[in-house]
Amino acid sequence: MDRKLSAILAADVVGYSSLMERDEAGTFERLRAGRKELFEPEIARHHGHIFKLMGDGMLAEFGSVVDAVECAVSLQRGLSERNASLPESEQILVRMVSTSAR
């Protein structure tokens, strides 16, 4: 059996249900735009790929723990920049954890 080391980055939106209750269409659009404009390019830039999308989260695989952690840092910086111009009630906050598996 062939084995490979993978690093998994898990991300989920903080307070997703509350955001959707307040503004379903706006929240959905901000999440979609964030995935297309920030998450997908950053994950690709760090040699990863998204392998599962959920309503408020995603899982991405990387060949290196370093790539996964550097990607998470870049994503958090990008989210902070995107949130700076939004009222607190519209900001998207994301929890991220990374783990490695064989």
PDB file of N, CA and C in Angstrom:
ATOM      1  N   MET A   1       0.843  -1.168   0.000  1.00  0.00           N
ATOM      2  CA  MET A   1       0.000   0.000   0.000  1.00  0.00           C
ATOM      3  C   MET A   1       0.894   1.239   0.000  1.00  0.00           C
ATOM      4  N   ASP A   2       0.596   2.173  -0.930  1.00  0.00           N
ATOM      5  CA  ASP A   2       1.320   3.440  -0.974  1.00  0.00           C
ATOM      6  C   ASP A   2       0.724   4.392   0.048  1.00  0.00           C
ATOM      7  N   ARG A   3       1.611   5.094   0.735  1.00  0.00           N
ATOM      8  CA  ARG A   3       1.162   6.096   1.692  1.00  0.00           C
ATOM      9  C   ARG A   3       1.826   7.414   1.372  1.00  0.00           C
ATOM     10  N   LYS A   4       1.132   8.482   1.692  1.00  0.00           N
ATOM     11  CA  LYS A   4       1.732   9.794   1.524  1.00  0.00           C
ATOM     12  C   LYS A   4       1.341  10.654   2.715  1.00  0.00           C
ATOM     13  N   LEU A   5       2.199  11.565   3.044  1.00  0.00           N
ATOM     14  CA  LEU A   5       1.926  12.490   4.125  1.00  0.00           C
ATOM     15  C   LEU A   5       1.103  13.657   3.571  1.00  0.00           C
ATOM     16  N   SER A   6       0.025  13.976   4.232  1.00  0.00           N
ATOM     17  CA  SER A   6      -0.820  15.097   3.837  1.00  0.00           C
ATOM     18  C   SER A   6      -1.067  15.983   5.044  1.00  0.00           C
ATOM     19  N   ALA A   7      -1.221  17.242   4.786  1.00  0.00           N
ATOM     20  CA  ALA A   7      -1.655  18.187   5.816  1.00  0.00           C
ATOM     21  C   ALA A   7      -3.044  18.657   5.413  1.00  0.00           C
ATOM     22  N   ILE A   8      -3.960  18.625   6.358  1.00  0.00           N
ATOM     23  CA  ILE A   8      -5.336  19.013   6.105  1.00  0.00           C
ATOM     24  C   ILE A   8      -5.619  20.321   6.832  1.00  0.00           C
ATOM     25  N   LEU A   9      -6.167  21.266   6.096  1.00  0.00           N
ATOM     26  CA  LEU A   9      -6.594  22.534   6.669  1.00  0.00           C
ATOM     27  C   LEU A   9      -8.118  22.521   6.708  1.00  0.00           C
ATOM     28  N   ALA A  10      -8.670  22.650   7.904  1.00  0.00           N
ATOM     29  CA  ALA A  10     -10.125  22.720   8.068  1.00  0.00           C
ATOM     30  C   ALA A  10     -10.485  24.157   8.435  1.00  0.00           C
ATOM     31  N   ALA A  11     -11.504  24.684   7.788  1.00  0.00           N
ATOM     32  CA  ALA A  11     -11.946  26.056   8.048  1.00  0.00           C
ATOM     33  C   ALA A  11     -13.460  26.083   8.157  1.00  0.00           C
ATOM     34  N   ASP A  12     -13.964  26.857   9.138  1.00  0.00           N
ATOM     35  CA  ASP A  12     -15.410  27.042   9.228  1.00  0.00           C
ATOM     36  C   ASP A  12     -15.709  28.457   9.701  1.00  0.00           C
ATOM     37  N   VAL A  13     -16.866  28.958   9.279  1.00  0.00           N
ATOM     38  CA  VAL A  13     -17.277  30.330   9.561  1.00  0.00           C
ATOM     39  C   VAL A  13     -17.831  30.411  10.981  1.00  0.00           C
ATOM     40  N   VAL A  14     -17.332  31.381  11.737  1.00  0.00           N
ATOM     41  CA  VAL A  14     -17.811  31.635  13.093  1.00  0.00           C
ATOM     42  C   VAL A  14     -19.180  32.315  13.007  1.00  0.00           C
ATOM     43  N   GLY A  15     -20.167  31.789  13.735  1.00  0.00           N
ATOM     44  CA  GLY A  15     -21.491  32.420  13.785  1.00  0.00           C
ATOM     45  C   GLY A  15     -22.261  32.351  12.480  1.00  0.00           C
ATOM     46  N   TYR A  16     -22.031  31.295  11.705  1.00  0.00           N
ATOM     47  CA  TYR A  16     -22.660  31.147  10.390  1.00  0.00           C
ATOM     48  C   TYR A  16     -24.186  31.250  10.467  1.00  0.00           C
ATOM     49  N   SER A  17     -24.794  30.565  11.406  1.00  0.00           N
ATOM     50  CA  SER A  17     -26.265  30.575  11.505  1.00  0.00           C
ATOM     51  C   SER A  17     -26.791  31.973  11.761  1.00  0.00           C
ATOM     52  N   SER A  18     -26.138  32.704  12.648  1.00  0.00           N
ATOM     53  CA  SER A  18     -26.568  34.073  12.951  1.00  0.00           C
ATOM     54  C   SER A  18     -26.418  34.981  11.733  1.00  0.00           C
ATOM     55  N   LEU A  19     -25.306  34.838  11.023  1.00  0.00           N
ATOM     56  CA  LEU A  19     -25.095  35.633   9.811  1.00  0.00           C
ATOM     57  C   LEU A  19     -26.189  35.350   8.788  1.00  0.00           C
ATOM     58  N   MET A  20     -26.521  34.081   8.608  1.00  0.00           N
ATOM     59  CA  MET A  20     -27.547  33.705   7.635  1.00  0.00           C
ATOM     60  C   MET A  20     -28.929  34.192   8.066  1.00  0.00           C
ATOM     61  N   GLU A  21     -29.218  34.150   9.368  1.00  0.00           N
ATOM     62  CA  GLU A  21     -30.507  34.644   9.858  1.00  0.00           C
ATOM     63  C   GLU A  21     -30.668  36.132   9.585  1.00  0.00           C
ATOM     64  N   ARG A  22     -29.582  36.896   9.783  1.00  0.00           N
ATOM     65  CA  ARG A  22     -29.649  38.350   9.589  1.00  0.00           C
ATOM     66  C   ARG A  22     -29.743  38.737   8.120  1.00  0.00           C
ATOM     67  N   ASP A  23     -28.969  38.041   7.257  1.00  0.00           N
ATOM     68  CA  ASP A  23     -28.899  38.445   5.844  1.00  0.00           C
ATOM     69  C   ASP A  23     -28.439  37.254   5.010  1.00  0.00           C
ATOM     70  N   GLU A  24     -29.373  36.386   4.668  1.00  0.00           N
ATOM     71  CA  GLU A  24     -29.035  35.158   3.957  1.00  0.00           C
ATOM     72  C   GLU A  24     -28.372  35.442   2.614  1.00  0.00           C
ATOM     73  N   ALA A  25     -28.965  36.286   1.798  1.00  0.00           N
ATOM     74  CA  ALA A  25     -28.425  36.551   0.461  1.00  0.00           C
ATOM     75  C   ALA A  25     -27.067  37.241   0.536  1.00  0.00           C
ATOM     76  N   GLY A  26     -26.939  38.238   1.408  1.00  0.00           N
ATOM     77  CA  GLY A  26     -25.671  38.957   1.539  1.00  0.00           C
ATOM     78  C   GLY A  26     -24.567  38.075   2.084  1.00  0.00           C
ATOM     79  N   THR A  27     -24.893  37.265   3.085  1.00  0.00           N
ATOM     80  CA  THR A  27     -23.898  36.347   3.660  1.00  0.00           C
ATOM     81  C   THR A  27     -23.448  35.338   2.619  1.00  0.00           C
ATOM     82  N   PHE A  28     -24.400  34.769   1.895  1.00  0.00           N
ATOM     83  CA  PHE A  28     -24.054  33.793   0.864  1.00  0.00           C
ATOM     84  C   PHE A  28     -23.128  34.414  -0.177  1.00  0.00           C
ATOM     85  N   GLU A  29     -23.432  35.632  -0.604  1.00  0.00           N
ATOM     86  CA  GLU A  29     -22.611  36.304  -1.612  1.00  0.00           C
ATOM     87  C   GLU A  29     -21.211  36.617  -1.075  1.00  0.00           C
ATOM     88  N   ARG A  30     -21.106  37.083   0.167  1.00  0.00           N
ATOM     89  CA  ARG A  30     -19.784  37.362   0.748  1.00  0.00           C
ATOM     90  C   ARG A  30     -18.968  36.082   0.880  1.00  0.00           C
ATOM     91  N   LEU A  31     -19.611  34.985   1.258  1.00  0.00           N
ATOM     92  CA  LEU A  31     -18.905  33.703   1.364  1.00  0.00           C
ATOM     93  C   LEU A  31     -18.451  33.211  -0.014  1.00  0.00           C
ATOM     94  N   ARG A  32     -19.323  33.316  -1.001  1.00  0.00           N
ATOM     95  CA  ARG A  32     -18.967  32.886  -2.352  1.00  0.00           C
ATOM     96  C   ARG A  32     -17.801  33.714  -2.892  1.00  0.00           C
ATOM     97  N   ALA A  33     -17.892  35.025  -2.728  1.00  0.00           N
ATOM     98  CA  ALA A  33     -16.821  35.905  -3.213  1.00  0.00           C
ATOM     99  C   ALA A  33     -15.519  35.626  -2.474  1.00  0.00           C
ATOM    100  N   GLY A  34     -15.588  35.418  -1.178  1.00  0.00           N
ATOM    101  CA  GLY A  34     -14.379  35.122  -0.403  1.00  0.00           C
ATOM    102  C   GLY A  34     -13.713  33.827  -0.850  1.00  0.00           C
ATOM    103  N   ARG A  35     -14.524  32.832  -1.160  1.00  0.00           N
ATOM    104  CA  ARG A  35     -13.962  31.557  -1.631  1.00  0.00           C
ATOM    105  C   ARG A  35     -13.287  31.746  -2.977  1.00  0.00           C
ATOM    106  N   LYS A  36     -13.982  32.404  -3.905  1.00  0.00           N
ATOM    107  CA  LYS A  36     -13.438  32.577  -5.266  1.00  0.00           C
ATOM    108  C   LYS A  36     -12.248  33.538  -5.308  1.00  0.00           C
ATOM    109  N   GLU A  37     -12.333  34.634  -4.557  1.00  0.00           N
ATOM    110  CA  GLU A  37     -11.323  35.688  -4.654  1.00  0.00           C
ATOM    111  C   GLU A  37     -10.161  35.532  -3.681  1.00  0.00           C
ATOM    112  N   LEU A  38     -10.363  34.819  -2.569  1.00  0.00           N
ATOM    113  CA  LEU A  38      -9.311  34.693  -1.562  1.00  0.00           C
ATOM    114  C   LEU A  38      -8.903  33.241  -1.341  1.00  0.00           C
ATOM    115  N   PHE A  39      -9.855  32.405  -0.937  1.00  0.00           N
ATOM    116  CA  PHE A  39      -9.505  31.044  -0.534  1.00  0.00           C
ATOM    117  C   PHE A  39      -8.932  30.209  -1.678  1.00  0.00           C
ATOM    118  N   GLU A  40      -9.633  30.137  -2.791  1.00  0.00           N
ATOM    119  CA  GLU A  40      -9.141  29.297  -3.896  1.00  0.00           C
ATOM    120  C   GLU A  40      -7.763  29.734  -4.394  1.00  0.00           C
ATOM    121  N   PRO A  41      -7.530  31.041  -4.645  1.00  0.00           N
ATOM    122  CA  PRO A  41      -6.191  31.438  -5.112  1.00  0.00           C
ATOM    123  C   PRO A  41      -5.090  31.202  -4.078  1.00  0.00           C
ATOM    124  N   GLU A  42      -5.367  31.497  -2.803  1.00  0.00           N
ATOM    125  CA  GLU A  42      -4.333  31.310  -1.772  1.00  0.00           C
ATOM    126  C   GLU A  42      -4.005  29.838  -1.573  1.00  0.00           C
ATOM    127  N   ILE A  43      -5.019  29.005  -1.568  1.00  0.00           N
ATOM    128  CA  ILE A  43      -4.780  27.564  -1.400  1.00  0.00           C
ATOM    129  C   ILE A  43      -3.956  27.042  -2.572  1.00  0.00           C
ATOM    130  N   ALA A  44      -4.286  27.442  -3.776  1.00  0.00           N
ATOM    131  CA  ALA A  44      -3.509  27.018  -4.952  1.00  0.00           C
ATOM    132  C   ALA A  44      -2.078  27.558  -4.883  1.00  0.00           C
ATOM    133  N   ARG A  45      -1.933  28.814  -4.453  1.00  0.00           N
ATOM    134  CA  ARG A  45      -0.597  29.422  -4.359  1.00  0.00           C
ATOM    135  C   ARG A  45       0.293  28.673  -3.365  1.00  0.00           C
ATOM    136  N   HIS A  46      -0.325  28.045  -2.377  1.00  0.00           N
ATOM    137  CA  HIS A  46       0.416  27.280  -1.369  1.00  0.00           C
ATOM    138  C   HIS A  46       0.404  25.775  -1.673  1.00  0.00           C
ATOM    139  N   HIS A  47       0.162  25.437  -2.925  1.00  0.00           N
ATOM    140  CA  HIS A  47       0.244  24.049  -3.415  1.00  0.00           C
ATOM    141  C   HIS A  47      -0.782  23.122  -2.779  1.00  0.00           C
ATOM    142  N   GLY A  48      -1.963  23.659  -2.503  1.00  0.00           N
ATOM    143  CA  GLY A  48      -3.019  22.838  -1.933  1.00  0.00           C
ATOM    144  C   GLY A  48      -4.218  22.777  -2.856  1.00  0.00           C
ATOM    145  N   HIS A  49      -5.204  21.985  -2.453  1.00  0.00           N
ATOM    146  CA  HIS A  49      -6.460  21.940  -3.205  1.00  0.00           C
ATOM    147  C   HIS A  49      -7.618  21.658  -2.246  1.00  0.00           C
ATOM    148  N   ILE A  50      -8.749  22.260  -2.545  1.00  0.00           N
ATOM    149  CA  ILE A  50      -9.960  22.048  -1.755  1.00  0.00           C
ATOM    150  C   ILE A  50     -10.551  20.711  -2.163  1.00  0.00           C
ATOM    151  N   PHE A  51     -10.830  19.857  -1.190  1.00  0.00           N
ATOM    152  CA  PHE A  51     -11.433  18.571  -1.543  1.00  0.00           C
ATOM    153  C   PHE A  51     -12.817  18.374  -0.948  1.00  0.00           C
ATOM    154  N   LYS A  52     -13.271  19.309  -0.105  1.00  0.00           N
ATOM    155  CA  LYS A  52     -14.637  19.208   0.404  1.00  0.00           C
ATOM    156  C   LYS A  52     -15.132  20.599   0.780  1.00  0.00           C
ATOM    157  N   LEU A  53     -16.322  20.928   0.300  1.00  0.00           N
ATOM    158  CA  LEU A  53     -16.995  22.174   0.666  1.00  0.00           C
ATOM    159  C   LEU A  53     -18.260  21.824   1.441  1.00  0.00           C
ATOM    160  N   MET A  54     -18.491  22.567   2.521  1.00  0.00           N
ATOM    161  CA  MET A  54     -19.714  22.448   3.291  1.00  0.00           C
ATOM    162  C   MET A  54     -20.357  23.829   3.297  1.00  0.00           C
ATOM    163  N   GLY A  55     -21.557  23.966   3.808  1.00  0.00           N
ATOM    164  CA  GLY A  55     -22.228  25.259   3.815  1.00  0.00           C
ATOM    165  C   GLY A  55     -21.397  26.364   4.442  1.00  0.00           C
ATOM    166  N   ASP A  56     -20.787  26.070   5.567  1.00  0.00           N
ATOM    167  CA  ASP A  56     -20.021  27.108   6.262  1.00  0.00           C
ATOM    168  C   ASP A  56     -18.544  26.756   6.407  1.00  0.00           C
ATOM    169  N   GLY A  57     -18.066  25.796   5.633  1.00  0.00           N
ATOM    170  CA  GLY A  57     -16.670  25.415   5.798  1.00  0.00           C
ATOM    171  C   GLY A  57     -16.108  24.675   4.615  1.00  0.00           C
ATOM    172  N   MET A  58     -14.851  24.279   4.770  1.00  0.00           N
ATOM    173  CA  MET A  58     -14.160  23.558   3.712  1.00  0.00           C
ATOM    174  C   MET A  58     -12.980  22.804   4.288  1.00  0.00           C
ATOM    175  N   LEU A  59     -12.529  21.805   3.529  1.00  0.00           N
ATOM    176  CA  LEU A  59     -11.316  21.063   3.842  1.00  0.00           C
ATOM    177  C   LEU A  59     -10.388  21.165   2.646  1.00  0.00           C
ATOM    178  N   ALA A  60      -9.114  21.436   2.923  1.00  0.00           N
ATOM    179  CA  ALA A  60      -8.119  21.530   1.860  1.00  0.00           C
ATOM    180  C   ALA A  60      -6.932  20.646   2.223  1.00  0.00           C
ATOM    181  N   GLU A  61      -6.316  20.060   1.208  1.00  0.00           N
ATOM    182  CA  GLU A  61      -5.177  19.160   1.405  1.00  0.00           C
ATOM    183  C   GLU A  61      -3.915  19.817   0.857  1.00  0.00           C
ATOM    184  N   PHE A  62      -2.835  19.646   1.597  1.00  0.00           N
ATOM    185  CA  PHE A  62      -1.521  20.155   1.215  1.00  0.00           C
ATOM    186  C   PHE A  62      -0.506  19.028   1.377  1.00  0.00           C
ATOM    187  N   GLY A  63       0.554  19.080   0.610  1.00  0.00           N
ATOM    188  CA  GLY A  63       1.615  18.089   0.728  1.00  0.00           C
ATOM    189  C   GLY A  63       2.593  18.398   1.846  1.00  0.00           C
ATOM    190  N   SER A  64       2.456  19.567   2.450  1.00  0.00           N
ATOM    191  CA  SER A  64       3.389  20.023   3.474  1.00  0.00           C
ATOM    192  C   SER A  64       2.635  20.750   4.582  1.00  0.00           C
ATOM    193  N   VAL A  65       2.992  20.476   5.826  1.00  0.00           N
ATOM    194  CA  VAL A  65       2.403  21.189   6.955  1.00  0.00           C
ATOM    195  C   VAL A  65       2.778  22.666   6.881  1.00  0.00           C
ATOM    196  N   VAL A  66       4.000  22.948   6.455  1.00  0.00           N
ATOM    197  CA  VAL A  66       4.443  24.335   6.327  1.00  0.00           C
ATOM    198  C   VAL A  66       3.541  25.083   5.342  1.00  0.00           C
ATOM    199  N   ASP A  67       3.243  24.482   4.202  1.00  0.00           N
ATOM    200  CA  ASP A  67       2.355  25.122   3.223  1.00  0.00           C
ATOM    201  C   ASP A  67       0.970  25.370   3.819  1.00  0.00           C
ATOM    202  N   ALA A  68       0.453  24.403   4.563  1.00  0.00           N
ATOM    203  CA  ALA A  68      -0.882  24.540   5.154  1.00  0.00           C
ATOM    204  C   ALA A  68      -0.918  25.677   6.168  1.00  0.00           C
ATOM    205  N   VAL A  69       0.094  25.767   7.012  1.00  0.00           N
ATOM    206  CA  VAL A  69       0.128  26.809   8.040  1.00  0.00           C
ATOM    207  C   VAL A  69       0.348  28.184   7.401  1.00  0.00           C
ATOM    208  N   GLU A  70       1.259  28.263   6.439  1.00  0.00           N
ATOM    209  CA  GLU A  70       1.483  29.541   5.757  1.00  0.00           C
ATOM    210  C   GLU A  70       0.222  29.987   5.014  1.00  0.00           C
ATOM    211  N   CYS A  71      -0.495  29.053   4.448  1.00  0.00           N
ATOM    212  CA  CYS A  71      -1.750  29.375   3.773  1.00  0.00           C
ATOM    213  C   CYS A  71      -2.764  29.910   4.782  1.00  0.00           C
ATOM    214  N   ALA A  72      -2.895  29.266   5.923  1.00  0.00           N
ATOM    215  CA  ALA A  72      -3.840  29.717   6.950  1.00  0.00           C
ATOM    216  C   ALA A  72      -3.518  31.144   7.394  1.00  0.00           C
ATOM    217  N   VAL A  73      -2.239  31.448   7.565  1.00  0.00           N
ATOM    218  CA  VAL A  73      -1.832  32.801   7.961  1.00  0.00           C
ATOM    219  C   VAL A  73      -2.220  33.796   6.862  1.00  0.00           C
ATOM    220  N   SER A  74      -1.946  33.458   5.609  1.00  0.00           N
ATOM    221  CA  SER A  74      -2.307  34.335   4.486  1.00  0.00           C
ATOM    222  C   SER A  74      -3.818  34.537   4.407  1.00  0.00           C
ATOM    223  N   LEU A  75      -4.572  33.467   4.620  1.00  0.00           N
ATOM    224  CA  LEU A  75      -6.029  33.575   4.578  1.00  0.00           C
ATOM    225  C   LEU A  75      -6.545  34.483   5.685  1.00  0.00           C
ATOM    226  N   GLN A  76      -6.003  34.342   6.890  1.00  0.00           N
ATOM    227  CA  GLN A  76      -6.453  35.192   7.997  1.00  0.00           C
ATOM    228  C   GLN A  76      -6.111  36.658   7.729  1.00  0.00           C
ATOM    229  N   ARG A  77      -4.947  36.915   7.160  1.00  0.00           N
ATOM    230  CA  ARG A  77      -4.593  38.301   6.802  1.00  0.00           C
ATOM    231  C   ARG A  77      -5.561  38.842   5.744  1.00  0.00           C
ATOM    232  N   GLY A  78      -5.827  38.032   4.740  1.00  0.00           N
ATOM    233  CA  GLY A  78      -6.752  38.452   3.691  1.00  0.00           C
ATOM    234  C   GLY A  78      -8.153  38.704   4.222  1.00  0.00           C
ATOM    235  N   LEU A  79      -8.615  37.844   5.121  1.00  0.00           N
ATOM    236  CA  LEU A  79      -9.932  38.046   5.730  1.00  0.00           C
ATOM    237  C   LEU A  79      -9.967  39.330   6.536  1.00  0.00           C
ATOM    238  N   SER A  80      -8.907  39.594   7.268  1.00  0.00           N
ATOM    239  CA  SER A  80      -8.827  40.822   8.056  1.00  0.00           C
ATOM    240  C   SER A  80      -8.925  42.051   7.157  1.00  0.00           C
ATOM    241  N   GLU A  81      -8.232  42.025   6.021  1.00  0.00           N
ATOM    242  CA  GLU A  81      -8.287  43.132   5.071  1.00  0.00           C
ATOM    243  C   GLU A  81      -9.694  43.295   4.491  1.00  0.00           C
ATOM    244  N   ARG A  82     -10.322  42.169   4.144  1.00  0.00           N
ATOM    245  CA  ARG A  82     -11.678  42.225   3.577  1.00  0.00           C
ATOM    246  C   ARG A  82     -12.678  42.746   4.606  1.00  0.00           C
ATOM    247  N   ASN A  83     -12.505  42.369   5.874  1.00  0.00           N
ATOM    248  CA  ASN A  83     -13.431  42.761   6.928  1.00  0.00           C
ATOM    249  C   ASN A  83     -13.268  44.220   7.355  1.00  0.00           C
ATOM    250  N   ALA A  84     -12.114  44.806   7.101  1.00  0.00           N
ATOM    251  CA  ALA A  84     -11.821  46.162   7.584  1.00  0.00           C
ATOM    252  C   ALA A  84     -12.852  47.190   7.117  1.00  0.00           C
ATOM    253  N   SER A  85     -13.409  46.996   5.940  1.00  0.00           N
ATOM    254  CA  SER A  85     -14.357  47.972   5.395  1.00  0.00           C
ATOM    255  C   SER A  85     -15.822  47.611   5.672  1.00  0.00           C
ATOM    256  N   LEU A  86     -16.043  46.530   6.397  1.00  0.00           N
ATOM    257  CA  LEU A  86     -17.418  46.078   6.654  1.00  0.00           C
ATOM    258  C   LEU A  86     -17.841  46.366   8.090  1.00  0.00           C
ATOM    259  N   PRO A  87     -19.127  46.620   8.308  1.00  0.00           N
ATOM    260  CA  PRO A  87     -19.607  46.714   9.692  1.00  0.00           C
ATOM    261  C   PRO A  87     -19.425  45.350  10.378  1.00  0.00           C
ATOM    262  N   GLU A  88     -19.266  45.373  11.676  1.00  0.00           N
ATOM    263  CA  GLU A  88     -19.013  44.141  12.424  1.00  0.00           C
ATOM    264  C   GLU A  88     -20.062  43.069  12.149  1.00  0.00           C
ATOM    265  N   SER A  89     -21.308  43.465  11.971  1.00  0.00           N
ATOM    266  CA  SER A  89     -22.392  42.498  11.752  1.00  0.00           C
ATOM    267  C   SER A  89     -22.281  41.767  10.417  1.00  0.00           C
ATOM    268  N   GLU A  90     -21.455  42.269   9.485  1.00  0.00           N
ATOM    269  CA  GLU A  90     -21.294  41.640   8.173  1.00  0.00           C
ATOM    270  C   GLU A  90     -19.936  40.966   7.997  1.00  0.00           C
ATOM    271  N   GLN A  91     -19.077  41.081   8.983  1.00  0.00           N
ATOM    272  CA  GLN A  91     -17.741  40.507   8.854  1.00  0.00           C
ATOM    273  C   GLN A  91     -17.785  38.981   8.889  1.00  0.00           C
ATOM    274  N   ILE A  92     -16.922  38.376   8.079  1.00  0.00           N
ATOM    275  CA  ILE A  92     -16.794  36.924   8.037  1.00  0.00           C
ATOM    276  C   ILE A  92     -15.535  36.552   8.823  1.00  0.00           C
ATOM    277  N   LEU A  93     -15.720  35.847   9.934  1.00  0.00           N
ATOM    278  CA  LEU A  93     -14.610  35.341  10.742  1.00  0.00           C
ATOM    279  C   LEU A  93     -14.531  33.834  10.525  1.00  0.00           C
ATOM    280  N   VAL A  94     -13.330  33.324  10.362  1.00  0.00           N
ATOM    281  CA  VAL A  94     -13.152  31.905  10.043  1.00  0.00           C
ATOM    282  C   VAL A  94     -12.165  31.271  11.020  1.00  0.00           C
ATOM    283  N   ARG A  95     -12.578  30.135  11.604  1.00  0.00           N
ATOM    284  CA  ARG A  95     -11.678  29.315  12.428  1.00  0.00           C
ATOM    285  C   ARG A  95     -10.940  28.374  11.494  1.00  0.00           C
ATOM    286  N   MET A  96      -9.651  28.195  11.742  1.00  0.00           N
ATOM    287  CA  MET A  96      -8.865  27.272  10.923  1.00  0.00           C
ATOM    288  C   MET A  96      -7.983  26.416  11.816  1.00  0.00           C
ATOM    289  N   VAL A  97      -7.916  25.139  11.477  1.00  0.00           N
ATOM    290  CA  VAL A  97      -6.998  24.224  12.142  1.00  0.00           C
ATOM    291  C   VAL A  97      -6.334  23.373  11.066  1.00  0.00           C
ATOM    292  N   SER A  98      -5.121  22.950  11.358  1.00  0.00           N
ATOM    293  CA  SER A  98      -4.386  22.118  10.425  1.00  0.00           C
ATOM    294  C   SER A  98      -3.865  20.896  11.162  1.00  0.00           C
ATOM    295  N   THR A  99      -3.889  19.779  10.475  1.00  0.00           N
ATOM    296  CA  THR A  99      -3.367  18.534  11.037  1.00  0.00           C
ATOM    297  C   THR A  99      -2.702  17.750   9.932  1.00  0.00           C
ATOM    298  N   SER A 100      -1.810  16.871  10.305  1.00  0.00           N
ATOM    299  CA  SER A 100      -1.183  16.028   9.285  1.00  0.00           C
ATOM    300  C   SER A 100      -1.651  14.583   9.466  1.00  0.00           C
ATOM    301  N   ALA A 101      -1.666  13.875   8.363  1.00  0.00           N
ATOM    302  CA  ALA A 101      -2.125  12.472   8.377  1.00  0.00           C
ATOM    303  C   ALA A 101      -1.341  11.698   7.341  1.00  0.00           C
ATOM    304  N   ARG A 102      -1.273  10.426   7.520  1.00  0.00           N
ATOM    305  CA  ARG A 102      -0.623   9.544   6.576  1.00  0.00           C
ATOM    306  C   ARG A 102      -1.633   8.604   5.980  1.00  0.00           C
TER     307      ARG A 102
END
